[in-house]
Coordinates of C-alpha atoms and ligand atoms in Angstrom, one line a residue:
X1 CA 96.5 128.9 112.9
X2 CA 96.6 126.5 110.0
X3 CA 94.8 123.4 110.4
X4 CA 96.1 119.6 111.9
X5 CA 94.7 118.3 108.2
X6 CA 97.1 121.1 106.6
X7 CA 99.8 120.4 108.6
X8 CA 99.8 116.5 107.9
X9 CA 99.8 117.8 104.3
X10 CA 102.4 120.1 104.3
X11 CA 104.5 117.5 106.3
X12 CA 103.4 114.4 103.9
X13 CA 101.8 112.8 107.4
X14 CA 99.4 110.2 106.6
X15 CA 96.9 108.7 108.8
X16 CA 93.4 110.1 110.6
X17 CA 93.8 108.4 113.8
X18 CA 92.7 110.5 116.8
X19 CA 95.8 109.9 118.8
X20 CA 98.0 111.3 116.1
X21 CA 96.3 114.2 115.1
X22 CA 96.1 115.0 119.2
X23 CA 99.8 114.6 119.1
X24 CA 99.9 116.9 115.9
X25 CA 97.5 120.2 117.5
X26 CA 100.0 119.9 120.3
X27 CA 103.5 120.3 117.9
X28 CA 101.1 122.9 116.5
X29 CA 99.9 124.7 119.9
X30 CA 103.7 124.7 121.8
X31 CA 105.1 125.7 117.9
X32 CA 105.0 129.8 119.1
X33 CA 106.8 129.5 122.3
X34 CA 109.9 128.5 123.0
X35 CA 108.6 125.3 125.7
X36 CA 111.2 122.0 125.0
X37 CA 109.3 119.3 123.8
X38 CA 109.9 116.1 124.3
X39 CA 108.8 113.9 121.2
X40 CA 108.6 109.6 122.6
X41 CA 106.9 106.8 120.9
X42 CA 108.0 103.5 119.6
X43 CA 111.1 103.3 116.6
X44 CA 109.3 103.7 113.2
X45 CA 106.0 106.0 114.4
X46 CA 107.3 109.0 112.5
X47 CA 108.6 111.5 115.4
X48 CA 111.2 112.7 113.4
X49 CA 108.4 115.0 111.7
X50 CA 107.2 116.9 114.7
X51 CA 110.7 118.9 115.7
X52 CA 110.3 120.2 111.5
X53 CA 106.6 121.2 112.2
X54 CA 108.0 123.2 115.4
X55 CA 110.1 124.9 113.8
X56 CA 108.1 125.7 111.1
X57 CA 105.7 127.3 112.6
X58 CA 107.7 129.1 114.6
X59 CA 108.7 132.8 115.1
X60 CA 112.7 130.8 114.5
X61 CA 111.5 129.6 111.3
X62 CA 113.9 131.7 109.4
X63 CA 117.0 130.5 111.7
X64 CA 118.6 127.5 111.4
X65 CA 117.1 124.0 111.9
X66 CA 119.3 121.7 112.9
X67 CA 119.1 117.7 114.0
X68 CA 121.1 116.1 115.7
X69 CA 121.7 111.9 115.9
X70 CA 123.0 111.9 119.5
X71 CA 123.7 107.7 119.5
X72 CA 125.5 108.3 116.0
X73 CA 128.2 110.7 117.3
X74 CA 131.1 109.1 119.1
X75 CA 131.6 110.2 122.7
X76 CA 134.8 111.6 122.9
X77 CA 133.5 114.0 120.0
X78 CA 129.8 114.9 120.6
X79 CA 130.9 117.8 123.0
X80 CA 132.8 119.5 120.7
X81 CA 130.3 118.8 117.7
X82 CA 127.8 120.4 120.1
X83 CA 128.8 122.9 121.9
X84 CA 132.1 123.7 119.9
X85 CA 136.2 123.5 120.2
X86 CA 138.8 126.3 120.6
X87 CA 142.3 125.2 118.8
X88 CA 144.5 123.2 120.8
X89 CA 141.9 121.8 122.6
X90 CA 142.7 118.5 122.2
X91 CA 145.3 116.5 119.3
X92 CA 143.9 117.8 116.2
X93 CA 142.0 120.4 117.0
X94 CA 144.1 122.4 115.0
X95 CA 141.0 125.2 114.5
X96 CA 138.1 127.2 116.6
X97 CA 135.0 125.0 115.7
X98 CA 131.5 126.8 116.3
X99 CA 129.5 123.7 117.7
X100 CA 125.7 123.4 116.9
X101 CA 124.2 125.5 119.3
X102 CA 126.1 128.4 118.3
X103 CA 125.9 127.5 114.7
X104 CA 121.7 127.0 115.7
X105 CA 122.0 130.1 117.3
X106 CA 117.8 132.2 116.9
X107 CA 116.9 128.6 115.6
X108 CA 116.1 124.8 116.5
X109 CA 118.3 122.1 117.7
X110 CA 116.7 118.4 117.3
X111 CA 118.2 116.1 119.7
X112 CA 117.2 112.6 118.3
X113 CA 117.9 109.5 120.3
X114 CA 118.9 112.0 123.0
X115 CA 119.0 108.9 125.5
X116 CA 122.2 108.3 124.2
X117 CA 124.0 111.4 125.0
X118 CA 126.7 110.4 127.5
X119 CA 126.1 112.3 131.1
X120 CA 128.9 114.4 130.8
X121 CA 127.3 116.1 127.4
X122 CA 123.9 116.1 129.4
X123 CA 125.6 118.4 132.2
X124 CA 126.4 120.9 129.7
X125 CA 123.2 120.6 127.2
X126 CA 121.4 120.8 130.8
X127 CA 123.3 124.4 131.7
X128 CA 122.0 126.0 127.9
X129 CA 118.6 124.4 128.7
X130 CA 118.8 126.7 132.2
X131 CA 120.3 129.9 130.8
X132 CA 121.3 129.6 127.3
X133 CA 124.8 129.4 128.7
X134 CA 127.9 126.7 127.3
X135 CA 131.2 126.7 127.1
X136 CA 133.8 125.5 123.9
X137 CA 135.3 122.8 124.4
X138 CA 138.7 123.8 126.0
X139 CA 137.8 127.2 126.6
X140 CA 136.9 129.1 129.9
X141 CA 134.7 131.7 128.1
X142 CA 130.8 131.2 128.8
X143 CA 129.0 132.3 125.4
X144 CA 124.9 132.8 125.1
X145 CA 123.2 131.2 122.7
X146 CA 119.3 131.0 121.9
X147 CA 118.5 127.9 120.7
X148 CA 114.5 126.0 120.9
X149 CA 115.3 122.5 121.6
X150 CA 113.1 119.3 120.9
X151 CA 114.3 116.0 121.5
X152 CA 113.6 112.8 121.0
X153 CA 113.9 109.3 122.3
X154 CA 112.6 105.5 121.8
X155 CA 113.1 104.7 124.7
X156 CA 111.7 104.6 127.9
X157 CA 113.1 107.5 129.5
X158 CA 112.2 106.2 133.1
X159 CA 114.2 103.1 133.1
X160 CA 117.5 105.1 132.0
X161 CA 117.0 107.7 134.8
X162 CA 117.1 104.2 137.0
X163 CA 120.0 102.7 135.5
X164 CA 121.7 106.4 136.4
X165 CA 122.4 106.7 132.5
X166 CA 120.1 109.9 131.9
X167 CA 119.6 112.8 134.5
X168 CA 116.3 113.1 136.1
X169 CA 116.8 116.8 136.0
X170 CA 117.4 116.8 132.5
X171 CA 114.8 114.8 131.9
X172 CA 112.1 117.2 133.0
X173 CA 114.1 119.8 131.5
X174 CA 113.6 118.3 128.1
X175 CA 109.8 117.0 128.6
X176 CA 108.4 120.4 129.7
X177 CA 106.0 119.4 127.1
X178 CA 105.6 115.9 126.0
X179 CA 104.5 114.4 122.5
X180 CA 103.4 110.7 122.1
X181 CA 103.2 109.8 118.8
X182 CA 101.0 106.1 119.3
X183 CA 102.3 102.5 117.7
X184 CA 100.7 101.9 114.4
X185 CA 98.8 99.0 115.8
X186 CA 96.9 101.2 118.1
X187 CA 95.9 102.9 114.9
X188 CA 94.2 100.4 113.0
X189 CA 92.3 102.7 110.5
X190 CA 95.1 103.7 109.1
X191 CA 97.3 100.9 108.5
X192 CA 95.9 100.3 104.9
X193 CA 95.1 103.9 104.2
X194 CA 99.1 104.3 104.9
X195 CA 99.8 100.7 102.9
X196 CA 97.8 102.3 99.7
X197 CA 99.9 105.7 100.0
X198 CA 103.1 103.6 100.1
X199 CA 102.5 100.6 97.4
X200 CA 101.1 103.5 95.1
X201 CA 104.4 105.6 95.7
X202 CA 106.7 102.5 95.2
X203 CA 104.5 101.8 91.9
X204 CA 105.5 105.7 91.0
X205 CA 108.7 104.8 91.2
X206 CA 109.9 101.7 90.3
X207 CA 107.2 102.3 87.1
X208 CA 105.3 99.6 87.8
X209 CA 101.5 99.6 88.4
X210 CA 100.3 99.8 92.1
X211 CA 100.4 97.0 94.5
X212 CA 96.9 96.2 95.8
X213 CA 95.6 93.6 98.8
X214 CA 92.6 91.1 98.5
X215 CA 90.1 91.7 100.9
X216 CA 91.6 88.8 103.6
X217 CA 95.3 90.2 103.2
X218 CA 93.7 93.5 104.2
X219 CA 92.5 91.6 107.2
X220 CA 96.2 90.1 107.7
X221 CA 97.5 93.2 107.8
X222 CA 95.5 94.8 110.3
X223 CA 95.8 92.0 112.7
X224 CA 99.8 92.5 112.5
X225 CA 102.1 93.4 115.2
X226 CA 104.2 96.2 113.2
X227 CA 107.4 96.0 116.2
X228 CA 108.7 98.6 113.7
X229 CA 105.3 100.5 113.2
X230 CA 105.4 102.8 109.8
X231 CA 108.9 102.4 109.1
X232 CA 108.4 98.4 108.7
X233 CA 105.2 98.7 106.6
X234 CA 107.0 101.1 104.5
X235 CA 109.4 98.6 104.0
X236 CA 107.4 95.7 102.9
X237 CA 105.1 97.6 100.9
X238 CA 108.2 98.5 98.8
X239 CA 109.5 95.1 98.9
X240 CA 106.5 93.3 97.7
X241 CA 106.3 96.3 95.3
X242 CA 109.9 94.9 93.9
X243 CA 109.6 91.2 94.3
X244 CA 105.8 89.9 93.5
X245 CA 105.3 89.5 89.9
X246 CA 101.3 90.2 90.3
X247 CA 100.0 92.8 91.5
X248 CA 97.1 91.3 93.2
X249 CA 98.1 90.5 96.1
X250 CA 96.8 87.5 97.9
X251 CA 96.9 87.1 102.1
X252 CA 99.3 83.9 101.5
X253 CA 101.2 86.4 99.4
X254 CA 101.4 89.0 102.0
X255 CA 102.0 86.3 104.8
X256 CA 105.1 85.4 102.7
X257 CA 106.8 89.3 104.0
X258 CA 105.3 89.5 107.3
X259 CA 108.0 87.9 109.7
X260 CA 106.5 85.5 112.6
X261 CA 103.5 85.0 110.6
X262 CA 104.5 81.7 109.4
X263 CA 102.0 79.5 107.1
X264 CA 101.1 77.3 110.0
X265 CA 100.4 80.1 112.9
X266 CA 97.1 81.9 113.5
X267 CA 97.7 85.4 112.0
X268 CA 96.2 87.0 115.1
X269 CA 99.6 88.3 116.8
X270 CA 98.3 91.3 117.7
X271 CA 99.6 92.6 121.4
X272 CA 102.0 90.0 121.9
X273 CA 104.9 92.0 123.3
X274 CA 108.2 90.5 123.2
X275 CA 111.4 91.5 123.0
X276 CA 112.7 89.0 120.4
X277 CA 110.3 89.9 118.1
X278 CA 111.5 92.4 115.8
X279 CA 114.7 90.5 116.0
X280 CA 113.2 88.0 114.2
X281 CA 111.8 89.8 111.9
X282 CA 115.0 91.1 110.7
X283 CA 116.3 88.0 110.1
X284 CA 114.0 86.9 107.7
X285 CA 114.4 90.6 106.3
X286 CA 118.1 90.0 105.9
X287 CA 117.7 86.8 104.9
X288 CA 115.8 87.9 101.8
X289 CA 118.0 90.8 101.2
X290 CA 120.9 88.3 101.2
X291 CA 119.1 86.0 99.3
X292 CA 118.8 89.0 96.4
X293 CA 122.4 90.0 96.7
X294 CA 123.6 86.5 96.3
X295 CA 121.6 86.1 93.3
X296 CA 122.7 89.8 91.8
X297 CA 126.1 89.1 92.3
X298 CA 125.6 86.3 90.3
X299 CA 123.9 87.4 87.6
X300 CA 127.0 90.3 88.0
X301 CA 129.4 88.1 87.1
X302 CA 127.3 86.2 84.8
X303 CA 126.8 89.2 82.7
X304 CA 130.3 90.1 83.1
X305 CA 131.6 87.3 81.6
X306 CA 129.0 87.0 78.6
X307 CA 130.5 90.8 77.9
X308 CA 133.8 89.7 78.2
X309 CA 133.9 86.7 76.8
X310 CA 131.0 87.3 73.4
X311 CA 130.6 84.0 72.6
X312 CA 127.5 83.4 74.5
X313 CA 126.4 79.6 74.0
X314 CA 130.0 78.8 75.3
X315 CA 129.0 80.6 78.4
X316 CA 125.6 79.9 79.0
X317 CA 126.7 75.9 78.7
X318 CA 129.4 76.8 80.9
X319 CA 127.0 77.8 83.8
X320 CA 124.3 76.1 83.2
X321 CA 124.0 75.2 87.2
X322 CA 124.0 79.2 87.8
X323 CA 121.4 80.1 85.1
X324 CA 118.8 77.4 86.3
X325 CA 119.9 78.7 90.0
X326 CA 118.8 82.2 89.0
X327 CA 115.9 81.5 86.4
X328 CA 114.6 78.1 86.9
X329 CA 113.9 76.3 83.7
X330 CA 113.3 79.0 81.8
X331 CA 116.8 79.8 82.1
X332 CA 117.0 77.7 78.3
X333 CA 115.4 81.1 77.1
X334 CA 118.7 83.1 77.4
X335 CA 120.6 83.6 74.0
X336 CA 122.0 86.5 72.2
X337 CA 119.3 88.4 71.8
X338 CA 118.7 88.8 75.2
X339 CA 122.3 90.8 75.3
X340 CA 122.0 94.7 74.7
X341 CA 124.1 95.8 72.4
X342 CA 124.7 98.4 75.1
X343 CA 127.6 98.8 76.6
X344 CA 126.5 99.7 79.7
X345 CA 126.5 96.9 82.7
X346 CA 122.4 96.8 82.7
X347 CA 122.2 94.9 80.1
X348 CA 120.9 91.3 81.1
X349 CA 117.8 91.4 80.3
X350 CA 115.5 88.2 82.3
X351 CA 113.5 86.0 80.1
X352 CA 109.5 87.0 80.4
X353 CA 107.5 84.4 80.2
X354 CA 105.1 84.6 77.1
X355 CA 101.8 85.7 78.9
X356 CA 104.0 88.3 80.1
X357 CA 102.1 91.9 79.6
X358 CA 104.7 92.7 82.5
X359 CA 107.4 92.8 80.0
X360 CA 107.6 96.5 80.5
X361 CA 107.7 96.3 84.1
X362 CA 110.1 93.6 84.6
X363 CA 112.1 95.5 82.5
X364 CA 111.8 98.7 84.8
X365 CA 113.0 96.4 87.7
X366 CA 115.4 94.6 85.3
X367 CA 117.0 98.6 85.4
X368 CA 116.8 98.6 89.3
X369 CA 118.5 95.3 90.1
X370 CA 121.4 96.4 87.9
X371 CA 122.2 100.1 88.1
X372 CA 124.7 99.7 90.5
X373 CA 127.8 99.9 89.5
X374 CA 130.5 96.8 89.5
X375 CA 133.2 98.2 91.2
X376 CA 130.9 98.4 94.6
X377 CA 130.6 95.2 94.7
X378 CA 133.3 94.7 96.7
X379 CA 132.7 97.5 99.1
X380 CA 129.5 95.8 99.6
X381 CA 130.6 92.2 100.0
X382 CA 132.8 94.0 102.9
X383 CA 130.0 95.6 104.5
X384 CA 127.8 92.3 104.0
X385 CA 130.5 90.7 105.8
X386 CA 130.8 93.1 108.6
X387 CA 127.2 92.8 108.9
X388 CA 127.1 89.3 109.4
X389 CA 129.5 89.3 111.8
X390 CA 127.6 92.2 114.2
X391 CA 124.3 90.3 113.7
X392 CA 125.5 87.0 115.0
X393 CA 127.9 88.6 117.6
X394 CA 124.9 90.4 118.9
X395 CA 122.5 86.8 118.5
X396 CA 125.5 85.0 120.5
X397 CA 124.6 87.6 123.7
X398 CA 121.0 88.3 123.1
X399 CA 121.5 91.6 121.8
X400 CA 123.9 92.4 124.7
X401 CA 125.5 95.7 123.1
X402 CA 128.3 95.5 126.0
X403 CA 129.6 91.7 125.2
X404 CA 128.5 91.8 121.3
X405 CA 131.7 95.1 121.1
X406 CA 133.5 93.1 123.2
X407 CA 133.6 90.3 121.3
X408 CA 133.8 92.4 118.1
X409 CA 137.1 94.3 119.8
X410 CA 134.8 97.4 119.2
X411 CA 133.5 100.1 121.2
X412 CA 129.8 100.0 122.4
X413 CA 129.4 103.4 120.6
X414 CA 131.2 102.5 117.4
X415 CA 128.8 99.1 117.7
X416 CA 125.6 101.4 118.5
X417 CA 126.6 103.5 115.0
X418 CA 127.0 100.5 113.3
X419 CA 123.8 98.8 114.7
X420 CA 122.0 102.3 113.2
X421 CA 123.9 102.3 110.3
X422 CA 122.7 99.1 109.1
X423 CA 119.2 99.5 110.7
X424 CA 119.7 96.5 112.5
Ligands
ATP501 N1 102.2 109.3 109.4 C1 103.1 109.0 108.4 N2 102.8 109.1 107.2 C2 103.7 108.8 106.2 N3 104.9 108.4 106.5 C3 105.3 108.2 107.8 C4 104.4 108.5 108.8 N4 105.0 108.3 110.0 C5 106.2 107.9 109.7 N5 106.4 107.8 108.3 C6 107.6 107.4 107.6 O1 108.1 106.3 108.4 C7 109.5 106.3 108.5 C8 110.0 106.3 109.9 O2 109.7 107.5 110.5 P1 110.7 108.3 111.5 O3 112.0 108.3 110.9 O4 110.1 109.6 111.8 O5 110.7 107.3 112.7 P2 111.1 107.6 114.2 O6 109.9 107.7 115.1 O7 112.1 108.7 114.2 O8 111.9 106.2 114.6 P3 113.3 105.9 115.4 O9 112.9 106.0 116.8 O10 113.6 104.5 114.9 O11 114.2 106.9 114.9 C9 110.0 107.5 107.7 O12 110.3 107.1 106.4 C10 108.7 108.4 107.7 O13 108.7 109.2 106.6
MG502 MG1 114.2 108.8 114.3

């Protein structure tokens, strides 16, 4: 049996913390058989790689592998996505589908976010989990299929059982072997081993050299709540990776991405369970990203128009607000020699400042700012827009899905796709 340090290898799992590797000799003992497992733990803590080791390791490895998103997939469509349609079944069924689980059929079916599958879906998934049995949708023939599930929910499973929105039966059905994988703040030791693997990845590939923290951010960043656990640290290791012109990086520094850690509060959040958090720490996430848009759009147009329009000093006089907006004083710096004779659109090159022996680098992230392409811009603006309107729909009712798709004249579901979608 290959080793939990192999696996976390093989699987690019970092992290030494008792509780995990526990949780990973379990994916690795219940591998052989055919047991559902049900994987819980907190969004962000990395379940999504225990169904893969599973089925890895087991004698299906050569069958399909297949994962599901059961909160993405609208309701009046999961069953057939699942379990199949015959033509005619409903309007536009105009062909026999083969649904997942005969698709999976000798392999493994990943049920993410299986909390989400309405109780009529969990009738039939829990008929397959009894006998391998299900039926196409709009069919009367039973068919046999012999598919390994592992699911997996953020959720506390309990609560929904008491709300009536998930089947006890089920439930046990599903969990005949359960796998915690622990919040990263009960797994202190390997916060900054897991910071260092990210910056130093992010540094890979944005070309830049590695992020690294001063001995009291290190401390910061242990204390930390993490509400979204690896997936969160992940993201503001790139982020500072991007943004922070050194690469030393000071606790005030750090303090600047951590949300609720404001300059004025103790950094010691640790524990403090509330539900607004993350919420908040969103905002000031999107606030930042909205922040950069704003200012690449800008520069967009800016650079646009210098293409356009050639006669640079004309231009630069004519938006002199914008260009001290976007680069402060230095701003003065811009002429014609900062204009590639390329005619590609990432051409705008931003002034360095003379001590600069970042020029390279800024360059590098001059590249990343401005690959995109112009004509998305609108798209974007569109979906910017759209996700505006969800994030203060769902502020206005305190993260009340119902009354947020109400408002919105959505459906919860399409509102629940969207809210995943944009990671909100
Ligand atoms: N131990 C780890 N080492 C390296 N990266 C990790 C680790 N755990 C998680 N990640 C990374 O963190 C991110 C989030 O993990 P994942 O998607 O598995 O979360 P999840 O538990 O499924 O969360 P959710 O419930 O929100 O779907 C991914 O990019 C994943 O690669
Ligand atoms: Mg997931």
């Amino acid at each position: 049996m290959e080793s939990v340090q192999a696996i976390k290898q093989r699987f690019g799992i970092i992290g030494d913390d008792p509780k995990l590797n526990r949780s990973v000799e379990k994916a690795i003992q219940v591998a052989p058989t055919d047991i559902s497992v049900l994987v819980t733990g907190e969004s962000g803590v990395g379940k999504e790689s225990i169904p893969k080791i599973i089925h890895a390791l087991s004698h299906r490895k050569h069958g399909k592998y297949i994962a599901v998103n059961c909160g993405a997939i609208p309701e009046g469509t999961i069953d057939s996505e699942l379990f199949g349609h015959e033509k005619g079944a409903f309007t536009g069924a105009t062909q026999t589908r083969n649904g997942y689980f005969e698709v999976a059929d000798g392999g493994t079916i990943f049920l993410d976010e299986v909390g989400e599958l309405p109780l009529t879906t969990q009738v039939r998934l829990l008929r397959v989990l009894e006998n391998g049995e299900f039926i196409k949708v709009g069919s009367s023939k039973v068919q046999k299929t012999n598919v390994r599930i592992v699911a997996a929910t953020n959720i506390n499973m309990f609560e929904s059982i008491k709300k009536e929105k998930f089947r006890e039966d089920l439930y046990y059905r599903l969990s005949t072997v359960e796998i915690h994988l622990p919040p990263l703040r009960e797994r202190k030791e390997d916060i900054h081993l897991l910071f260092r693997k990210f910056a130093s990845d992010f540094g890979l590939k944005y070309k830049m050299p590695t992020i690294k923290l001063e001995d009291e951010a290190v401390d910061l960043l242990l204390k930390y709540r993490w509400g979204g656990n690896i997936r969160q640290l992940r993201n503001i290791a790139e982020q500072i990776s991007v943004l922070e012109q050194s690469r030393s990086i000071s606790a005030a520094g750090l303090r600047h991405y951590l949300p609720d850690v404001g300059s004025n509060l103790p950094a010691v959040i640790a524990d403090k369970k509330q539900e607004g958090d993350f919420s908040n720490e969103r905002e000031i996430l999107y606030k930042v990203l909205f922040d950069m848009k704003g200012d690449l759009n800008d520069l967009k147009k800016l650079t646009l128009k210098l293409m356009q329009e050639g006669d640079s000093k004309q231009v630069q006089d004519d938006n002199e607000g914008l260009i001290q907006k976007i680069y402060g004083n230095s701003g003065d710096d811009i002429d014609e020699a900062d204009i590639d004779d390329d005619d590609e659109l990432n051409v705008l090159q931003i002034p360095q400042d003379n001590n600069s022996s970042s020029a390279r680098q800024q360059e590098e992230k001059d590249k990343y700012y401005f690959a995109e392409e112009i004509e998305e811009e609108e798209t974007l603006s569109l979906q910017d827009k759209e996700l505006e309107l969800i994030k203060k729909s769902l502020e206005r009712h305190s993260g009340k899905r119902k009354a947020a798709a109400e408002e919105l004249g959505i459906s919860e579901r399409t509102l629940y796709r969207k809210i995943k979608q944009y990671n909100l």
